[in-house]
């Protein structure tokens, strides 16, 4: 540890102590969703299960609740639901990462974890910081236990990326297949087209560019946080895309997170399917996946949205901002890619109510409600008297009754998606998070919200309704 990281460690601890006493720090704090002790959180990083323990790192700005210099924060868990904060893990303490330890991943193998991330550097001067004035360095740091880290190794600089990409290249995700290591990174081309760069390596240190992956027609100007995995014969390329414009994207978030199905080999020749969103709600970005030791593909997203002045988070008053989604198992059924909360949540469920057609429950801040066997698309729910979930005009809607920055919505308005037939809905509420899984998780809607009360009202003629409280 160098002198700078030593002092930064002290500073972070001090600021966490002070900030976590401001406002009412636990008023909106979720029970099962990872949130920072103080300051700002964004992308999930370095997700892995190592020697039984789950590690989640996160983009962390402890010094500024509105986001600033990025470190990696670190939390661990035995069940992906109860998270224990372990302190800041990686600091911007080298010339090649001095303006931010940006997003990256973990590769677990042979008694060690290899972490790959982007070292962000912004040069002083009059630059546009897109084509000039910025460095995006690919860095490796290893750990034998997930808590102590070795020397940071600079693996690649902008010189190693294609000439026609801008300085925006970042967020390495690494995996191993058939004895070869692969790395995918997001990039913005100089002609403002987003793409993914695919590198390969035989020793996980020296990397060669193998492929550049993009769509036939330009699709956004930047792909952030790409991810790749295979599940049930499907090859999934996930990307968080900036710059989508036109009719299809109006009424949607400023940036999108979704996936393409890949035909062919990602490192050789391949084509991409249509882009499918992971989530249709207000707060979902930069998801990352990993494989659990029992072979599940689990994905966690940042339950937030960058560059979005329209809505806000009421926890800012309490000195912290943002959280992760509930970890979600990705699975395939009847050819459809579906999401469901990790099965560990089942053990937290205690039955509260069961009904047919309708239900009203008062004051329950942490629950799951399942509405199954929905007839003729009839479904209407009101959460905390402010948030409406409804099927109407052939679409599923998530909307706030009275959007305002000072109430439950924090200024959020309406999100919707056309859905032909509504079969079932699962609502997962954890104090200030709401995640709605429609048709077994074929469509998911996630939002933060800040209700004054936690009443839940459901109307769905003849449907079977069950509600559980979730206990710690
Ligand atoms: C996505 C992102 C990444 C970057 C990180 C910086 O939200 O912009 O591309 O590495 O956040 O915090």
PDB file of C-alpha atoms in Angstrom, residues 75-301:
ATOM      1  CA  UNK A  75     -19.125  -6.085   0.482  1.00  0.00           C
ATOM      2  CA  UNK A  76     -19.410  -9.797   1.153  1.00  0.00           C
ATOM      3  CA  UNK A  77     -22.297 -12.159   1.741  1.00  0.00           C
ATOM      4  CA  UNK A  78     -23.092 -15.798   2.433  1.00  0.00           C
ATOM      5  CA  UNK A  79     -26.459 -15.705   0.665  1.00  0.00           C
ATOM      6  CA  UNK A  80     -26.431 -12.676  -1.711  1.00  0.00           C
ATOM      7  CA  UNK A  81     -29.093 -11.079   0.522  1.00  0.00           C
ATOM      8  CA  UNK A  82     -27.312 -10.047   3.727  1.00  0.00           C
ATOM      9  CA  UNK A  83     -24.319  -7.924   2.734  1.00  0.00           C
ATOM     10  CA  UNK A  84     -21.507  -6.949   5.043  1.00  0.00           C
ATOM     11  CA  UNK A  85     -19.549  -3.860   4.091  1.00  0.00           C
ATOM     12  CA  UNK A  86     -15.789  -4.534   4.130  1.00  0.00           C
ATOM     13  CA  UNK A  87     -14.425  -1.082   3.366  1.00  0.00           C
ATOM     14  CA  UNK A  88     -12.912   0.428   0.262  1.00  0.00           C
ATOM     15  CA  UNK A  89     -10.815  -2.089  -1.670  1.00  0.00           C
ATOM     16  CA  UNK A  90      -9.111  -0.356  -4.598  1.00  0.00           C
ATOM     17  CA  UNK A  91      -8.025   3.284  -4.553  1.00  0.00           C
ATOM     18  CA  UNK A  92      -7.031   5.588  -7.428  1.00  0.00           C
ATOM     19  CA  UNK A  93      -3.438   5.685  -6.194  1.00  0.00           C
ATOM     20  CA  UNK A  94      -1.354   5.145  -9.356  1.00  0.00           C
ATOM     21  CA  UNK A  95      -0.557   7.418 -12.316  1.00  0.00           C
ATOM     22  CA  UNK A  96      -2.544   5.029 -14.543  1.00  0.00           C
ATOM     23  CA  UNK A  97      -5.783   5.102 -12.483  1.00  0.00           C
ATOM     24  CA  UNK A  98      -5.546   8.468 -10.698  1.00  0.00           C
ATOM     25  CA  UNK A  99      -8.945   9.780 -11.865  1.00  0.00           C
ATOM     26  CA  UNK A 100     -10.904   6.704 -10.988  1.00  0.00           C
ATOM     27  CA  UNK A 101     -10.771   2.968 -10.474  1.00  0.00           C
ATOM     28  CA  UNK A 102     -13.475   2.365 -13.048  1.00  0.00           C
ATOM     29  CA  UNK A 103     -15.582  -0.720 -13.650  1.00  0.00           C
ATOM     30  CA  UNK A 104     -14.245  -4.214 -14.029  1.00  0.00           C
ATOM     31  CA  UNK A 105     -14.644  -7.866 -13.187  1.00  0.00           C
ATOM     32  CA  UNK A 106     -13.278 -10.860 -11.299  1.00  0.00           C
ATOM     33  CA  UNK A 107     -11.946 -14.153 -12.624  1.00  0.00           C
ATOM     34  CA  UNK A 108     -11.611 -16.876  -9.993  1.00  0.00           C
ATOM     35  CA  UNK A 109      -9.131 -19.637 -10.726  1.00  0.00           C
ATOM     36  CA  UNK A 110      -6.458 -21.773  -9.031  1.00  0.00           C
ATOM     37  CA  UNK A 111      -6.684 -20.248  -5.569  1.00  0.00           C
ATOM     38  CA  UNK A 112      -6.686 -16.630  -6.635  1.00  0.00           C
ATOM     39  CA  UNK A 113      -8.985 -13.916  -7.929  1.00  0.00           C
ATOM     40  CA  UNK A 114      -7.799 -11.803 -10.839  1.00  0.00           C
ATOM     41  CA  UNK A 115      -9.506  -8.417 -10.971  1.00  0.00           C
ATOM     42  CA  UNK A 116      -9.478  -6.500 -14.241  1.00  0.00           C
ATOM     43  CA  UNK A 117     -10.601  -2.885 -14.356  1.00  0.00           C
ATOM     44  CA  UNK A 118     -10.234   0.399 -16.207  1.00  0.00           C
ATOM     45  CA  UNK A 119      -7.866   3.000 -14.830  1.00  0.00           C
ATOM     46  CA  UNK A 120      -9.344   6.372 -15.736  1.00  0.00           C
ATOM     47  CA  UNK A 121      -7.008   9.318 -16.301  1.00  0.00           C
ATOM     48  CA  UNK A 122      -8.068  12.826 -17.339  1.00  0.00           C
ATOM     49  CA  UNK A 123      -5.268  15.066 -18.543  1.00  0.00           C
ATOM     50  CA  UNK A 124      -5.173  18.756 -17.679  1.00  0.00           C
ATOM     51  CA  UNK A 125      -5.870  20.976 -20.667  1.00  0.00           C
ATOM     52  CA  UNK A 126      -8.387  22.070 -23.219  1.00  0.00           C
ATOM     53  CA  UNK A 127      -9.668  18.712 -24.455  1.00  0.00           C
ATOM     54  CA  UNK A 128     -13.014  17.249 -25.515  1.00  0.00           C
ATOM     55  CA  UNK A 129     -12.216  14.202 -23.303  1.00  0.00           C
ATOM     56  CA  UNK A 130     -13.699  11.963 -25.981  1.00  0.00           C
ATOM     57  CA  UNK A 131     -11.093  11.881 -28.731  1.00  0.00           C
ATOM     58  CA  UNK A 132      -8.392  13.522 -26.622  1.00  0.00           C
ATOM     59  CA  UNK A 133      -7.374  14.264 -23.067  1.00  0.00           C
ATOM     60  CA  UNK A 134      -8.210  10.929 -21.513  1.00  0.00           C
ATOM     61  CA  UNK A 135      -6.557   7.591 -20.862  1.00  0.00           C
ATOM     62  CA  UNK A 136      -8.390   4.293 -20.467  1.00  0.00           C
ATOM     63  CA  UNK A 137      -5.920   1.789 -19.043  1.00  0.00           C
ATOM     64  CA  UNK A 138      -6.615  -1.906 -18.598  1.00  0.00           C
ATOM     65  CA  UNK A 139      -5.305  -3.027 -15.229  1.00  0.00           C
ATOM     66  CA  UNK A 140      -4.941  -6.358 -13.455  1.00  0.00           C
ATOM     67  CA  UNK A 141      -4.668  -6.800  -9.709  1.00  0.00           C
ATOM     68  CA  UNK A 142      -4.731 -10.183  -7.986  1.00  0.00           C
ATOM     69  CA  UNK A 143      -5.791 -11.429  -4.598  1.00  0.00           C
ATOM     70  CA  UNK A 144      -5.452 -14.747  -2.795  1.00  0.00           C
ATOM     71  CA  UNK A 145      -8.335 -14.118  -0.416  1.00  0.00           C
ATOM     72  CA  UNK A 146     -10.492 -11.343  -1.898  1.00  0.00           C
ATOM     73  CA  UNK A 147      -9.464  -8.910   0.845  1.00  0.00           C
ATOM     74  CA  UNK A 148      -5.786  -8.194   0.272  1.00  0.00           C
ATOM     75  CA  UNK A 149      -4.522  -7.143  -3.118  1.00  0.00           C
ATOM     76  CA  UNK A 150      -1.187  -7.443  -4.900  1.00  0.00           C
ATOM     77  CA  UNK A 151       0.572  -4.947  -7.124  1.00  0.00           C
ATOM     78  CA  UNK A 152      -1.484  -3.324  -9.872  1.00  0.00           C
ATOM     79  CA  UNK A 153      -0.232  -4.330 -13.336  1.00  0.00           C
ATOM     80  CA  UNK A 154      -0.827  -2.126 -16.351  1.00  0.00           C
ATOM     81  CA  UNK A 155      -1.832  -4.491 -19.180  1.00  0.00           C
ATOM     82  CA  UNK A 156      -3.063  -2.237 -21.962  1.00  0.00           C
ATOM     83  CA  UNK A 157      -3.259   1.472 -22.786  1.00  0.00           C
ATOM     84  CA  UNK A 158      -5.082   3.348 -25.568  1.00  0.00           C
ATOM     85  CA  UNK A 159      -2.195   2.415 -27.875  1.00  0.00           C
ATOM     86  CA  UNK A 160      -3.380  -1.179 -27.731  1.00  0.00           C
ATOM     87  CA  UNK A 161      -6.903  -0.396 -28.917  1.00  0.00           C
ATOM     88  CA  UNK A 162      -7.863   0.162 -32.575  1.00  0.00           C
ATOM     89  CA  UNK A 163      -6.945   3.535 -34.057  1.00  0.00           C
ATOM     90  CA  UNK A 164     -10.473   4.472 -35.018  1.00  0.00           C
ATOM     91  CA  UNK A 165     -11.855   4.246 -31.486  1.00  0.00           C
ATOM     92  CA  UNK A 166     -11.956   7.281 -29.189  1.00  0.00           C
ATOM     93  CA  UNK A 167     -10.401   7.362 -25.726  1.00  0.00           C
ATOM     94  CA  UNK A 168     -13.626   5.809 -24.426  1.00  0.00           C
ATOM     95  CA  UNK A 169     -12.739   2.147 -24.032  1.00  0.00           C
ATOM     96  CA  UNK A 170     -13.577   0.539 -20.712  1.00  0.00           C
ATOM     97  CA  UNK A 171     -15.123  -2.008 -18.369  1.00  0.00           C
ATOM     98  CA  UNK A 172     -13.268  -5.283 -19.075  1.00  0.00           C
ATOM     99  CA  UNK A 173     -15.152  -8.519 -18.438  1.00  0.00           C
ATOM    100  CA  UNK A 174     -13.048 -11.690 -18.545  1.00  0.00           C
ATOM    101  CA  UNK A 175     -13.962 -15.362 -18.780  1.00  0.00           C
ATOM    102  CA  UNK A 176     -12.300 -18.610 -19.776  1.00  0.00           C
ATOM    103  CA  UNK A 177     -13.484 -20.991 -22.480  1.00  0.00           C
ATOM    104  CA  UNK A 178     -11.694 -24.036 -23.927  1.00  0.00           C
ATOM    105  CA  UNK A 179      -8.434 -23.085 -22.210  1.00  0.00           C
ATOM    106  CA  UNK A 180      -8.407 -19.549 -23.657  1.00  0.00           C
ATOM    107  CA  UNK A 181      -9.054 -16.348 -21.731  1.00  0.00           C
ATOM    108  CA  UNK A 182     -11.393 -13.842 -23.329  1.00  0.00           C
ATOM    109  CA  UNK A 183     -11.916 -10.188 -22.464  1.00  0.00           C
ATOM    110  CA  UNK A 184     -14.694  -7.955 -23.732  1.00  0.00           C
ATOM    111  CA  UNK A 185     -14.550  -4.167 -23.420  1.00  0.00           C
ATOM    112  CA  UNK A 186     -16.971  -1.401 -24.364  1.00  0.00           C
ATOM    113  CA  UNK A 187     -15.921   1.271 -26.873  1.00  0.00           C
ATOM    114  CA  UNK A 188     -16.971   4.422 -28.673  1.00  0.00           C
ATOM    115  CA  UNK A 189     -15.697   4.738 -32.219  1.00  0.00           C
ATOM    116  CA  UNK A 190     -14.510   8.065 -33.611  1.00  0.00           C
ATOM    117  CA  UNK A 191     -17.573   8.101 -35.907  1.00  0.00           C
ATOM    118  CA  UNK A 192     -19.728   7.882 -32.766  1.00  0.00           C
ATOM    119  CA  UNK A 193     -20.764   4.273 -33.088  1.00  0.00           C
ATOM    120  CA  UNK A 194     -20.750   1.959 -30.078  1.00  0.00           C
ATOM    121  CA  UNK A 195     -19.101  -1.457 -30.210  1.00  0.00           C
ATOM    122  CA  UNK A 196     -17.464  -4.164 -28.116  1.00  0.00           C
ATOM    123  CA  UNK A 197     -13.798  -5.146 -28.438  1.00  0.00           C
ATOM    124  CA  UNK A 198     -12.979  -8.799 -27.951  1.00  0.00           C
ATOM    125  CA  UNK A 199      -9.455  -9.772 -26.830  1.00  0.00           C
ATOM    126  CA  UNK A 200      -7.959 -13.210 -26.217  1.00  0.00           C
ATOM    127  CA  UNK A 201      -5.015 -14.391 -24.127  1.00  0.00           C
ATOM    128  CA  UNK A 202      -3.331 -17.662 -23.263  1.00  0.00           C
ATOM    129  CA  UNK A 203      -1.863 -16.429 -19.962  1.00  0.00           C
ATOM    130  CA  UNK A 204      -4.479 -13.825 -18.836  1.00  0.00           C
ATOM    131  CA  UNK A 205      -1.782 -11.099 -18.971  1.00  0.00           C
ATOM    132  CA  UNK A 206      -0.923 -10.600 -22.656  1.00  0.00           C
ATOM    133  CA  UNK A 207      -3.962  -9.792 -24.758  1.00  0.00           C
ATOM    134  CA  UNK A 208      -4.567  -9.671 -28.502  1.00  0.00           C
ATOM    135  CA  UNK A 209      -7.518  -8.026 -30.205  1.00  0.00           C
ATOM    136  CA  UNK A 210      -9.523 -10.744 -31.982  1.00  0.00           C
ATOM    137  CA  UNK A 211     -12.809  -9.190 -32.963  1.00  0.00           C
ATOM    138  CA  UNK A 212     -14.871  -6.019 -32.983  1.00  0.00           C
ATOM    139  CA  UNK A 213     -18.522  -6.637 -32.407  1.00  0.00           C
ATOM    140  CA  UNK A 214     -21.332  -4.337 -33.359  1.00  0.00           C
ATOM    141  CA  UNK A 215     -24.729  -4.313 -35.017  1.00  0.00           C
ATOM    142  CA  UNK A 216     -25.389  -4.010 -38.786  1.00  0.00           C
ATOM    143  CA  UNK A 217     -26.821  -0.521 -38.318  1.00  0.00           C
ATOM    144  CA  UNK A 218     -25.221   1.877 -35.791  1.00  0.00           C
ATOM    145  CA  UNK A 219     -26.681   1.318 -32.349  1.00  0.00           C
ATOM    146  CA  UNK A 220     -25.852   4.125 -29.943  1.00  0.00           C
ATOM    147  CA  UNK A 221     -22.513   5.913 -29.617  1.00  0.00           C
ATOM    148  CA  UNK A 222     -21.075   4.000 -26.661  1.00  0.00           C
ATOM    149  CA  UNK A 223     -21.468   0.504 -25.216  1.00  0.00           C
ATOM    150  CA  UNK A 224     -20.606   0.438 -21.527  1.00  0.00           C
ATOM    151  CA  UNK A 225     -20.087  -2.546 -19.241  1.00  0.00           C
ATOM    152  CA  UNK A 226     -20.355  -5.340 -21.820  1.00  0.00           C
ATOM    153  CA  UNK A 227     -20.778  -8.887 -20.551  1.00  0.00           C
ATOM    154  CA  UNK A 228     -20.856 -12.255 -22.278  1.00  0.00           C
ATOM    155  CA  UNK A 229     -22.120 -15.634 -21.145  1.00  0.00           C
ATOM    156  CA  UNK A 230     -23.694 -18.769 -22.495  1.00  0.00           C
ATOM    157  CA  UNK A 231     -26.802 -20.282 -21.037  1.00  0.00           C
ATOM    158  CA  UNK A 232     -28.779 -23.270 -22.262  1.00  0.00           C
ATOM    159  CA  UNK A 233     -27.227 -23.047 -25.703  1.00  0.00           C
ATOM    160  CA  UNK A 234     -27.879 -19.318 -25.973  1.00  0.00           C
ATOM    161  CA  UNK A 235     -24.956 -16.927 -26.337  1.00  0.00           C
ATOM    162  CA  UNK A 236     -25.758 -13.658 -24.629  1.00  0.00           C
ATOM    163  CA  UNK A 237     -23.918 -10.373 -25.186  1.00  0.00           C
ATOM    164  CA  UNK A 238     -25.082  -7.772 -22.696  1.00  0.00           C
ATOM    165  CA  UNK A 239     -24.311  -4.070 -23.102  1.00  0.00           C
ATOM    166  CA  UNK A 240     -25.342  -0.782 -21.526  1.00  0.00           C
ATOM    167  CA  UNK A 241     -25.880   1.490 -24.486  1.00  0.00           C
ATOM    168  CA  UNK A 242     -25.728   5.279 -24.636  1.00  0.00           C
ATOM    169  CA  UNK A 243     -27.151   7.378 -27.447  1.00  0.00           C
ATOM    170  CA  UNK A 244     -30.227   5.479 -28.655  1.00  0.00           C
ATOM    171  CA  UNK A 245     -32.631   7.840 -30.341  1.00  0.00           C
ATOM    172  CA  UNK A 246     -35.950   7.763 -32.160  1.00  0.00           C
ATOM    173  CA  UNK A 247     -39.547   6.689 -31.608  1.00  0.00           C
ATOM    174  CA  UNK A 248     -38.692   3.323 -30.070  1.00  0.00           C
ATOM    175  CA  UNK A 249     -36.655   4.931 -27.285  1.00  0.00           C
ATOM    176  CA  UNK A 250     -38.913   7.825 -26.396  1.00  0.00           C
ATOM    177  CA  UNK A 251     -40.553   7.466 -22.966  1.00  0.00           C
ATOM    178  CA  UNK A 252     -37.604   5.286 -21.954  1.00  0.00           C
ATOM    179  CA  UNK A 253     -34.548   5.871 -19.803  1.00  0.00           C
ATOM    180  CA  UNK A 254     -31.733   8.105 -21.016  1.00  0.00           C
ATOM    181  CA  UNK A 255     -29.483   5.018 -21.378  1.00  0.00           C
ATOM    182  CA  UNK A 256     -30.438   1.355 -21.825  1.00  0.00           C
ATOM    183  CA  UNK A 257     -29.239  -2.007 -20.584  1.00  0.00           C
ATOM    184  CA  UNK A 258     -30.068  -5.047 -22.646  1.00  0.00           C
ATOM    185  CA  UNK A 259     -28.683  -7.992 -24.539  1.00  0.00           C
ATOM    186  CA  UNK A 260     -28.186  -9.407 -28.012  1.00  0.00           C
ATOM    187  CA  UNK A 261     -28.167 -13.078 -28.842  1.00  0.00           C
ATOM    188  CA  UNK A 262     -24.969 -13.939 -30.671  1.00  0.00           C
ATOM    189  CA  UNK A 263     -24.840 -16.159 -33.767  1.00  0.00           C
ATOM    190  CA  UNK A 264     -21.355 -17.515 -34.463  1.00  0.00           C
ATOM    191  CA  UNK A 265     -18.273 -17.204 -32.252  1.00  0.00           C
ATOM    192  CA  UNK A 266     -17.709 -13.910 -30.394  1.00  0.00           C
ATOM    193  CA  UNK A 267     -13.965 -14.047 -30.986  1.00  0.00           C
ATOM    194  CA  UNK A 268     -14.319 -14.857 -34.681  1.00  0.00           C
ATOM    195  CA  UNK A 269     -17.257 -14.027 -36.901  1.00  0.00           C
ATOM    196  CA  UNK A 270     -20.606 -13.331 -35.374  1.00  0.00           C
ATOM    197  CA  UNK A 271     -23.859 -11.478 -35.857  1.00  0.00           C
ATOM    198  CA  UNK A 272     -26.190  -9.987 -33.285  1.00  0.00           C
ATOM    199  CA  UNK A 273     -29.938 -10.362 -32.862  1.00  0.00           C
ATOM    200  CA  UNK A 274     -32.343  -7.562 -31.966  1.00  0.00           C
ATOM    201  CA  UNK A 275     -31.558  -5.864 -28.651  1.00  0.00           C
ATOM    202  CA  UNK A 276     -33.786  -6.908 -25.746  1.00  0.00           C
ATOM    203  CA  UNK A 277     -33.941  -4.830 -22.577  1.00  0.00           C
ATOM    204  CA  UNK A 278     -33.105  -6.454 -19.267  1.00  0.00           C
ATOM    205  CA  UNK A 279     -35.415  -4.063 -17.460  1.00  0.00           C
ATOM    206  CA  UNK A 280     -38.214  -1.671 -18.421  1.00  0.00           C
ATOM    207  CA  UNK A 281     -38.362   0.370 -15.181  1.00  0.00           C
ATOM    208  CA  UNK A 282     -36.692   3.635 -14.137  1.00  0.00           C
ATOM    209  CA  UNK A 283     -33.636   2.395 -12.289  1.00  0.00           C
ATOM    210  CA  UNK A 284     -31.475  -0.209 -13.929  1.00  0.00           C
ATOM    211  CA  UNK A 285     -28.033   0.088 -15.489  1.00  0.00           C
ATOM    212  CA  UNK A 286     -24.621  -1.527 -15.974  1.00  0.00           C
ATOM    213  CA  UNK A 287     -25.532  -5.080 -14.920  1.00  0.00           C
ATOM    214  CA  UNK A 288     -22.792  -7.665 -14.472  1.00  0.00           C
ATOM    215  CA  UNK A 289     -23.170 -11.436 -14.207  1.00  0.00           C
ATOM    216  CA  UNK A 290     -21.134 -14.224 -12.656  1.00  0.00           C
ATOM    217  CA  UNK A 291     -21.425 -17.960 -12.158  1.00  0.00           C
ATOM    218  CA  UNK A 292     -22.078 -19.256  -8.649  1.00  0.00           C
ATOM    219  CA  UNK A 293     -20.215 -22.313  -7.386  1.00  0.00           C
ATOM    220  CA  UNK A 294     -23.400 -24.353  -7.897  1.00  0.00           C
ATOM    221  CA  UNK A 295     -23.532 -23.300 -11.548  1.00  0.00           C
ATOM    222  CA  UNK A 296     -26.176 -20.567 -11.599  1.00  0.00           C
ATOM    223  CA  UNK A 297     -25.818 -17.484 -13.786  1.00  0.00           C
ATOM    224  CA  UNK A 298     -26.570 -14.565 -11.487  1.00  0.00           C
ATOM    225  CA  UNK A 299     -26.828 -10.967 -12.633  1.00  0.00           C
ATOM    226  CA  UNK A 300     -26.829  -7.836 -10.510  1.00  0.00           C
ATOM    227  CA  UNK A 301     -27.601  -4.365 -11.839  1.00  0.00           C
TER     228      UNK A 301
END
